[in-house]
mmCIF file of C-alpha atoms in Angstrom:
data_model
loop_
_atom_site.group_PDB
_atom_site.id
_atom_site.type_symbol
_atom_site.label_atom_id
_atom_site.label_comp_id
_atom_site.label_asym_id
_atom_site.label_seq_id
_atom_site.Cartn_x
_atom_site.Cartn_y
_atom_site.Cartn_z
ATOM 1 C CA UNK W 250 -93.569 -27.491 -8.302
ATOM 2 C CA UNK W 251 -90.372 -27.470 -10.478
ATOM 3 C CA UNK W 252 -87.433 -28.539 -8.438
ATOM 4 C CA UNK W 253 -83.910 -28.643 -10.216
ATOM 5 C CA UNK W 254 -81.944 -32.129 -9.658
ATOM 6 C CA UNK W 255 -79.337 -30.316 -7.818
ATOM 7 C CA UNK W 256 -81.884 -28.938 -5.329
ATOM 8 C CA UNK W 257 -83.573 -32.093 -4.934
ATOM 9 C CA UNK W 258 -80.286 -34.006 -4.265
ATOM 10 C CA UNK W 259 -79.458 -31.392 -1.522
ATOM 11 C CA UNK W 260 -82.963 -31.746 -0.002
ATOM 12 C CA UNK W 261 -82.419 -35.533 -0.217
ATOM 13 C CA UNK W 262 -78.975 -35.320 1.517
ATOM 14 C CA UNK W 263 -80.481 -33.106 4.366
ATOM 15 C CA UNK W 264 -83.475 -35.382 4.822
ATOM 16 C CA UNK W 265 -81.042 -38.467 5.334
ATOM 17 C CA UNK W 266 -78.765 -36.014 7.481
ATOM 18 C CA UNK W 267 -81.708 -34.959 9.845
ATOM 19 C CA UNK W 268 -82.521 -38.694 10.177
ATOM 20 C CA UNK W 269 -79.240 -39.768 11.215
ATOM 21 C CA UNK W 270 -78.686 -36.833 13.486
ATOM 22 C CA UNK W 271 -82.252 -37.739 15.131
ATOM 23 C CA UNK W 272 -80.840 -41.457 15.282
ATOM 24 C CA UNK W 273 -77.622 -40.174 16.921
ATOM 25 C CA UNK W 274 -79.295 -38.151 19.632
ATOM 26 C CA UNK W 275 -82.056 -40.619 20.473
ATOM 27 C CA UNK W 276 -79.362 -43.511 20.717
ATOM 28 C CA UNK W 277 -77.221 -41.375 23.015
ATOM 29 C CA UNK W 278 -80.361 -40.833 25.221
ATOM 30 C CA UNK W 279 -81.284 -44.565 25.316
ATOM 31 C CA UNK W 280 -77.576 -45.402 26.163
ATOM 32 C CA UNK W 281 -77.726 -42.901 29.000
ATOM 33 C CA UNK W 282 -80.935 -44.131 30.382
ATOM 34 C CA UNK W 283 -79.636 -47.870 29.970
ATOM 35 C CA UNK W 284 -76.426 -46.844 32.084
ATOM 36 C CA UNK W 285 -78.108 -44.665 34.711
ATOM 37 C CA UNK W 286 -81.652 -46.127 35.332
ATOM 38 C CA UNK W 287 -83.312 -49.482 35.718
ATOM 39 C CA UNK W 288 -84.129 -49.780 32.079
ATOM 40 C CA UNK W 289 -83.434 -53.380 31.069
ATOM 41 C CA UNK W 290 -81.441 -54.306 27.985
ATOM 42 C CA UNK W 291 -84.208 -56.455 26.877
ATOM 43 C CA UNK W 292 -86.089 -53.302 25.839
ATOM 44 C CA UNK W 293 -83.475 -52.395 23.191
ATOM 45 C CA UNK W 294 -84.753 -54.036 20.175
ATOM 46 C CA UNK W 295 -88.133 -52.192 20.553
ATOM 47 C CA UNK W 296 -86.107 -48.866 21.445
ATOM 48 C CA UNK W 297 -84.047 -49.310 18.324
ATOM 49 C CA UNK W 298 -87.213 -49.504 16.439
ATOM 50 C CA UNK W 299 -88.883 -46.666 17.736
ATOM 51 C CA UNK W 300 -85.598 -44.651 16.932
ATOM 52 C CA UNK W 301 -85.640 -46.002 13.404
ATOM 53 C CA UNK W 302 -89.379 -45.029 12.690
ATOM 54 C CA UNK W 303 -88.894 -41.429 14.403
ATOM 55 C CA UNK W 304 -85.871 -40.752 12.201
ATOM 56 C CA UNK W 305 -87.336 -41.915 9.089
ATOM 57 C CA UNK W 306 -90.462 -39.927 9.661
ATOM 58 C CA UNK W 307 -88.622 -36.773 10.473
ATOM 59 C CA UNK W 308 -86.445 -37.236 7.429
ATOM 60 C CA UNK W 309 -89.509 -37.684 5.014
ATOM 61 C CA UNK W 310 -91.539 -35.007 6.621
ATOM 62 C CA UNK W 311 -88.454 -32.586 5.937
ATOM 63 C CA UNK W 312 -87.838 -33.780 2.404
ATOM 64 C CA UNK W 313 -91.505 -33.642 1.505
ATOM 65 C CA UNK W 314 -92.131 -30.188 2.960
ATOM 66 C CA UNK W 315 -89.227 -28.955 0.726
ATOM 67 C CA UNK W 316 -90.269 -30.636 -2.412
ATOM 68 C CA UNK W 317 -94.117 -30.187 -2.071
ATOM 69 C CA UNK W 318 -95.157 -33.197 -4.116
ATOM 70 C CA UNK W 319 -95.111 -36.978 -4.338
ATOM 71 C CA UNK W 320 -94.795 -37.380 -0.663
ATOM 72 C CA UNK W 321 -95.175 -41.281 -0.759
ATOM 73 C CA UNK W 322 -92.296 -41.467 -3.203
ATOM 74 C CA UNK W 323 -90.063 -39.231 -1.606
ATOM 75 C CA UNK W 324 -90.728 -40.507 1.655
ATOM 76 C CA UNK W 325 -90.191 -44.056 0.603
ATOM 77 C CA UNK W 326 -86.878 -43.063 -0.840
ATOM 78 C CA UNK W 327 -85.683 -41.491 2.435
ATOM 79 C CA UNK W 328 -86.800 -44.735 4.100
ATOM 80 C CA UNK W 329 -84.902 -46.909 1.783
ATOM 81 C CA UNK W 330 -81.900 -44.685 1.729
ATOM 82 C CA UNK W 331 -81.554 -44.749 5.432
ATOM 83 C CA UNK W 332 -81.860 -48.482 5.694
ATOM 84 C CA UNK W 333 -79.347 -48.912 2.835
ATOM 85 C CA UNK W 334 -76.722 -46.738 4.588
ATOM 86 C CA UNK W 335 -77.243 -48.497 7.767
ATOM 87 C CA UNK W 336 -76.457 -51.886 5.814
ATOM 88 C CA UNK W 337 -73.318 -50.329 4.233
ATOM 89 C CA UNK W 338 -72.125 -49.148 7.777
ATOM 90 C CA UNK W 339 -72.931 -52.570 9.173
ATOM 91 C CA UNK W 340 -70.873 -54.368 6.583
ATOM 92 C CA UNK W 341 -67.901 -51.865 7.255
ATOM 93 C CA UNK W 342 -68.040 -51.858 10.995
ATOM 94 C CA UNK W 343 -69.574 -55.325 11.669
ATOM 95 C CA UNK W 344 -68.037 -57.906 9.479
ATOM 96 C CA UNK W 345 -70.239 -60.926 10.061
ATOM 97 C CA UNK W 346 -73.368 -59.183 8.819
ATOM 98 C CA UNK W 347 -76.199 -61.713 8.461
ATOM 99 C CA UNK W 348 -79.018 -60.745 5.827
ATOM 100 C CA UNK W 349 -82.032 -62.626 7.503
ATOM 101 C CA UNK W 350 -85.769 -62.345 7.861
ATOM 102 C CA UNK W 351 -85.188 -59.958 10.697
ATOM 103 C CA UNK W 352 -83.439 -57.499 8.604
ATOM 104 C CA UNK W 353 -85.735 -57.768 5.546
ATOM 105 C CA UNK W 354 -88.596 -56.808 7.910
ATOM 106 C CA UNK W 355 -86.435 -53.842 8.790
ATOM 107 C CA UNK W 356 -86.293 -52.944 5.160
ATOM 108 C CA UNK W 357 -90.210 -53.276 4.590
ATOM 109 C CA UNK W 358 -90.701 -51.354 7.703
ATOM 110 C CA UNK W 359 -88.346 -48.358 6.583
ATOM 111 C CA UNK W 360 -89.982 -48.327 3.441
ATOM 112 C CA UNK W 361 -93.573 -48.108 4.909
ATOM 113 C CA UNK W 362 -92.624 -45.605 7.434
ATOM 114 C CA UNK W 363 -90.831 -43.553 4.876
ATOM 115 C CA UNK W 364 -93.945 -43.520 2.663
ATOM 116 C CA UNK W 365 -96.174 -42.625 5.790
ATOM 117 C CA UNK W 366 -93.864 -39.709 6.707
ATOM 118 C CA UNK W 367 -93.936 -38.489 3.275
ATOM 119 C CA UNK W 368 -97.823 -38.483 3.229
ATOM 120 C CA UNK W 369 -97.685 -36.574 6.573
ATOM 121 C CA UNK W 370 -95.318 -34.016 5.222
ATOM 122 C CA UNK W 371 -97.580 -33.386 2.064
ATOM 123 C CA UNK W 372 -100.446 -32.852 4.321
ATOM 124 C CA UNK W 373 -98.555 -30.502 6.651
ATOM 125 C CA UNK W 374 -97.936 -28.120 3.938
#
């Protein structure tokens, strides 16, 4: 499939936007659950990881469905862009950002989940 660079950039932007919209919606739901239910704060790290995974997968599937080729590569790009934007936002709003083993693991998970989401998207077509 022959996609123009401008079309690719637009689909990539939409894929990232979908990922962050899903993230926002899911985090809103989680915060409401934490406020109004007996959900414990100790479950936050696992919930954040689930939100990240779902968001990246949906963004990767969208991009791959639109592009129609190289699902693993396009999904990986979504995963990396998602986490890079998160790092930038973290640097802007949370000054003492620590680049540690935990965050390196998040980068690797984002890449792998993006690749898997891209492969799912290719197989959905």
